[in-house]
């Protein structure tokens, strides 16, 4: 049954290329284009800016990332208040993280930042407010002893999330589909696997690990 | 407006092959992005040539029970009372991995049980069977008062002109059942004349419904009536009718559309291109026919099953349904266990949604890296590993407290992979047309590939002959041609120096005559070697020992197997018998030797044989043969994931639901 599903080589290549470009793996994309002999419709150098922004966010350098975003697309954050708030909140978290890693007890910089950049935005939006309150709670607890909800904020994975949101927003503003197709594909697999499980109890697992 | 694309016109063949007498019909455009369309397209793509598009109608109608008068061949409907079961034909199912087959046959049994107990008899769920869509009315068994046009699309009531009663109702139904795999089915009925009283009912019904009642007035039947605008759903015989006020009345020149949505089991109508809203809920059953009923003389309608553009913009409605489907799918939380059991091993730690995200990213990285490796794209594998590495470094360089994340990516472990490098060299040789080099390299590094697959040697030798003919033809043209392009120079490889030396001793052909002579000599030898050879199909069992040369970390996979052993054991596809491609030797030889018949093969009808594109196909086959001989499956995990998911969607879609709105090929694999 599986073997009579036809998948063309070119469509597999396109799926991989789509991922490399959208997620910003620039050198892999250009090597792949050479080796698989495919021409890419998206200019590869357009990836560069997105990589720099992502790297800045991953490293926790939020002001640098915001600056780069504004250089690339001055309207992006203005037209996307949720994204802007997510970045500012991440910056606040980074300030708190700095605080925790030093023996400095002075929480003034964090409070000042929160008051000047986040408070006014939070007043206009109840969701923002809840997020801000939760973030401020970080100041009250020792970083080594956080409830899961708060620990999640300190987890570096949050940087990845925000970086992905920024990447998607930039792509969307450039008129490119915002998510790599392979992500959707894997999700459909997860969903269909579960749906099938509900229906018949068990599903032949796709055992990929022995094959790779 | 729904229009027909040229692409879908090709799909006609599969959809209407079953009934040569019926008008040819393209798949309507609104169905292009459904699971059904994916199957139609796949069956076209997999057809080697010619008449294999034939739907397996004959085989699947080996039913033990009698067919009711209205059953079409292929629509084996089980009688819920007789509980007759039929053997499911195993058309082309030799390739099913044993475990997959076992699990799916479990479902088969389940469905057989369902079909015995449920009100709606179930169709055969054999996934090789691609049910055609309704395309015209069914003449069989209709009342004498109904006059069916030659194209079977128009129906006229010619009954007694005296005062008609409900007893005079006569209905017709479509030639085929609506398969829920199409997600949504839509058809329009044009009222050419309302006749005497305009007593026209439009709807759908099950296969057991008698044709002497208006749609909706019996069990298993639904209808919208033009004389009063009421809707009727599954009225029970003998009880007073309980009409539900639904829409406006309709009459001459109105176009009424009817849509059944298998995503949520609803149905709605349209009048002159405008939706009238949901008419029926809880429309269940995978055995429904479009139907129309009439009652008074002169009533005359014409149906449109998608042969012509629709009045209502069903394409837009379909797009909305697809968006809803994908919203639902992406809101489903991905199971980390599934991702881990599937491919990745040690996902980065992290609570909640972020862990799921990270596991997804991790899995995708593995899929991409293994795909690149499988295809021998060595530089790409390394560049990707570097890119991922850079990303991780940027991530972990920062002031991270619990900074163990960097270690959890095994992409770091991606090493120079000798086997991959060698496969890449061989691929490049074939792509450059240097078949000798490919033969020698394969013999040197992967001798087992040739031992296991004498066919691939034959394929390579045929290609070599083609390359000789090609260089000969190019030499005649007198430009662009270079000797080294064909002979190859690869002294850069130390291990190949022997071969290089041997080859450089050969006299370099310098005229097209000499080349032609060489080609002819080679062709003669090829003919002598293979004139009495036939390859027999064989099934190779592939061992699934973890690939030794994999670029994935082996420690990672051992962690994964630990974790999977602690969870509930589930059947796993560990091995898949692969039937190797068996070339028809004599036909292949005949094809390529035909090149010699033309003074200028490049301008001949067989010029396509000389195309460089043929190299890629040979390179693919050789790569696959090497992978198999190395104990790996010949297809990359990414491809496997796509095929597996396609099969899951296909199975799920047989009952309609969200899955019917997913078309893997169109949604993820087209650019």
Coordinates of C-alpha atoms in Angstrom, one line a residue, chain A residues 1-7 9 11-16 19-20 23-29 31-36 54-55 58-61 94 97-98 100-101 143 148 151-152 154-161 164 177 181-197 199-200 202-212, chain B residues 42 46 95-96 103-104 106-107 127-128 326 329-330 332 334 338-339 341-343 350-351 354 360-361 364-365 368 371-372 374-375 377-380 383-384 387 391 394-395 398-402 405 409 424 547 550 560 570-573 576 620 633 637-652 658-659 664-665 668-671:
Chain A
X1 CA 0.0 0.0 0.0
X2 CA 2.8 2.4 1.0
X3 CA 4.8 1.3 -2.0
X4 CA 2.2 2.3 -4.5
X5 CA 2.2 5.9 -3.4
X6 CA 4.3 7.8 -5.9
X7 CA 6.5 10.6 -4.8
X9 CA 12.2 13.3 -6.7
X11 CA 8.9 17.3 -5.2
X12 CA 11.0 15.9 -2.4
X13 CA 13.8 18.2 -3.4
X14 CA 11.4 21.2 -3.5
X15 CA 10.1 20.2 0.0
X16 CA 13.6 20.2 1.4
X19 CA 12.5 24.2 4.5
X20 CA 16.1 25.4 4.1
X23 CA 14.1 28.5 8.1
X24 CA 17.2 30.3 6.9
X25 CA 19.8 27.6 6.4
X26 CA 21.6 29.6 3.8
X27 CA 24.8 27.6 3.1
X28 CA 22.9 24.3 3.1
X29 CA 20.4 25.8 0.7
X31 CA 25.0 23.7 -1.6
X32 CA 21.8 21.8 -2.0
X33 CA 20.8 23.9 -5.0
X34 CA 24.2 23.0 -6.6
X35 CA 24.2 19.3 -5.8
X36 CA 20.7 18.5 -6.6
X54 CA 17.4 35.0 14.5
X55 CA 20.9 34.6 15.8
X58 CA 18.7 33.2 20.1
X59 CA 21.6 34.8 21.8
X60 CA 19.3 36.9 23.9
X61 CA 20.4 40.2 22.3
X94 CA 16.8 38.6 29.6
X97 CA 18.1 36.5 33.7
X98 CA 21.2 38.8 33.9
X100 CA 20.0 36.2 38.5
X101 CA 23.3 35.2 37.0
X143 CA 15.5 31.2 39.6
X148 CA 6.6 25.2 35.9
X151 CA 10.3 28.1 34.6
X152 CA 8.9 28.1 31.1
X154 CA 13.2 31.3 31.8
X155 CA 13.6 28.4 29.4
X156 CA 15.7 29.4 26.4
X157 CA 13.2 27.7 24.2
X158 CA 11.2 30.8 24.6
X159 CA 13.8 32.6 22.5
X160 CA 13.4 30.0 19.8
X161 CA 9.6 30.6 19.8
X164 CA 10.3 31.8 14.8
X177 CA 4.3 31.5 2.9
X181 CA 5.8 22.9 4.3
X182 CA 7.5 20.1 6.0
X183 CA 6.3 21.3 9.4
X184 CA 2.7 21.1 8.2
X185 CA 3.4 17.7 6.8
X186 CA 4.8 16.3 10.0
X187 CA 1.8 17.7 11.9
X188 CA -0.6 16.0 9.5
X189 CA 1.3 12.8 10.2
X190 CA 0.9 13.3 14.0
X191 CA -2.8 14.2 13.6
X192 CA -3.6 11.3 11.3
X193 CA -1.7 8.8 13.4
X194 CA -3.8 9.8 16.4
X195 CA -7.0 9.8 14.4
X196 CA -6.3 6.3 13.2
X197 CA -5.4 5.2 16.7
X199 CA -10.5 4.5 15.2
X200 CA -8.8 1.2 15.3
X202 CA -3.4 0.8 17.0
X203 CA -1.4 2.0 14.0
X204 CA 1.7 0.6 12.5
X205 CA 4.3 2.9 13.8
X206 CA 6.5 4.7 11.3
X207 CA 9.8 3.4 12.6
X208 CA 12.2 5.9 11.0
X209 CA 15.1 5.6 13.4
X210 CA 16.4 2.3 12.1
X211 CA 16.3 3.6 8.6
X212 CA 18.3 6.7 8.9
Chain B
X42 CA -1.4 8.9 -7.8
X46 CA 1.8 5.0 -11.0
X95 CA 4.1 -4.8 -1.4
X96 CA 2.4 -4.3 1.9
X103 CA -2.9 -3.5 11.3
X104 CA -4.9 -2.3 8.4
X106 CA -7.7 -5.2 11.6
X107 CA -9.5 -2.1 10.4
X127 CA -7.9 1.0 -0.8
X128 CA -6.8 -0.1 -4.2
X326 CA -5.9 22.6 8.7
X329 CA -5.0 19.7 12.4
X330 CA -2.5 22.3 13.6
X332 CA -3.7 19.1 17.6
X334 CA 2.0 16.8 18.4
X338 CA 5.4 9.8 18.4
X339 CA 8.2 12.1 17.2
X341 CA 9.7 6.9 18.6
X342 CA 9.7 7.9 15.0
X343 CA 13.0 9.4 14.4
X350 CA 11.6 21.8 28.0
X351 CA 8.2 22.0 29.4
X354 CA 8.0 24.4 23.6
X360 CA 9.3 18.8 15.9
X361 CA 12.3 20.9 14.8
X364 CA 12.7 17.8 10.8
X365 CA 16.4 18.3 11.1
X368 CA 16.4 16.7 6.1
X371 CA 17.4 12.9 3.0
X372 CA 20.5 14.7 1.9
X374 CA 20.5 9.2 1.2
X375 CA 20.9 11.1 -2.0
X377 CA 24.6 15.2 -1.4
X378 CA 27.7 15.3 0.7
X379 CA 28.4 19.0 0.6
X380 CA 24.8 19.7 1.5
X383 CA 26.6 22.7 5.1
X384 CA 23.4 21.8 6.9
X387 CA 24.2 25.8 9.7
X391 CA 22.2 28.2 15.2
X394 CA 24.3 31.3 18.9
X395 CA 21.7 29.9 21.2
X398 CA 24.4 33.4 25.7
X399 CA 24.0 33.5 29.4
X400 CA 21.9 30.4 29.7
X401 CA 21.5 28.9 33.1
X402 CA 20.3 25.4 32.2
X405 CA 20.4 22.2 25.2
X409 CA 21.3 17.9 19.1
X424 CA 28.0 10.8 -4.4
X547 CA 22.9 1.5 9.3
X550 CA 24.6 6.5 9.0
X560 CA 15.4 6.0 21.6
X570 CA 3.2 -1.0 19.0
X571 CA 3.7 -2.8 15.7
X572 CA 6.5 -1.3 13.8
X573 CA 7.4 -1.3 10.2
X576 CA 9.7 -3.9 3.8
X620 CA 18.7 7.1 -9.1
X633 CA 16.0 0.8 2.7
X637 CA 12.9 8.4 5.8
X638 CA 11.4 11.7 4.5
X639 CA 9.9 9.8 1.5
X640 CA 8.8 7.1 3.8
X641 CA 7.1 9.6 6.1
X642 CA 5.2 11.0 3.1
X643 CA 4.1 7.6 1.9
X644 CA 3.0 6.5 5.3
X645 CA 1.0 9.7 5.9
X646 CA -0.6 9.4 2.5
X647 CA -1.8 5.9 3.4
X648 CA -3.1 7.0 6.8
X649 CA -5.0 9.9 5.2
X650 CA -6.3 7.6 2.5
X651 CA -7.6 5.1 5.0
X652 CA -9.2 7.8 7.2
X658 CA -11.4 16.0 8.0
X659 CA -8.9 13.7 6.3
X664 CA -0.7 15.4 0.7
X665 CA 0.5 15.8 -2.9
X668 CA 2.8 19.8 0.6
X669 CA 4.5 18.5 -2.5
X670 CA 3.6 20.9 -5.2
X671 CA 5.4 24.2 -5.6

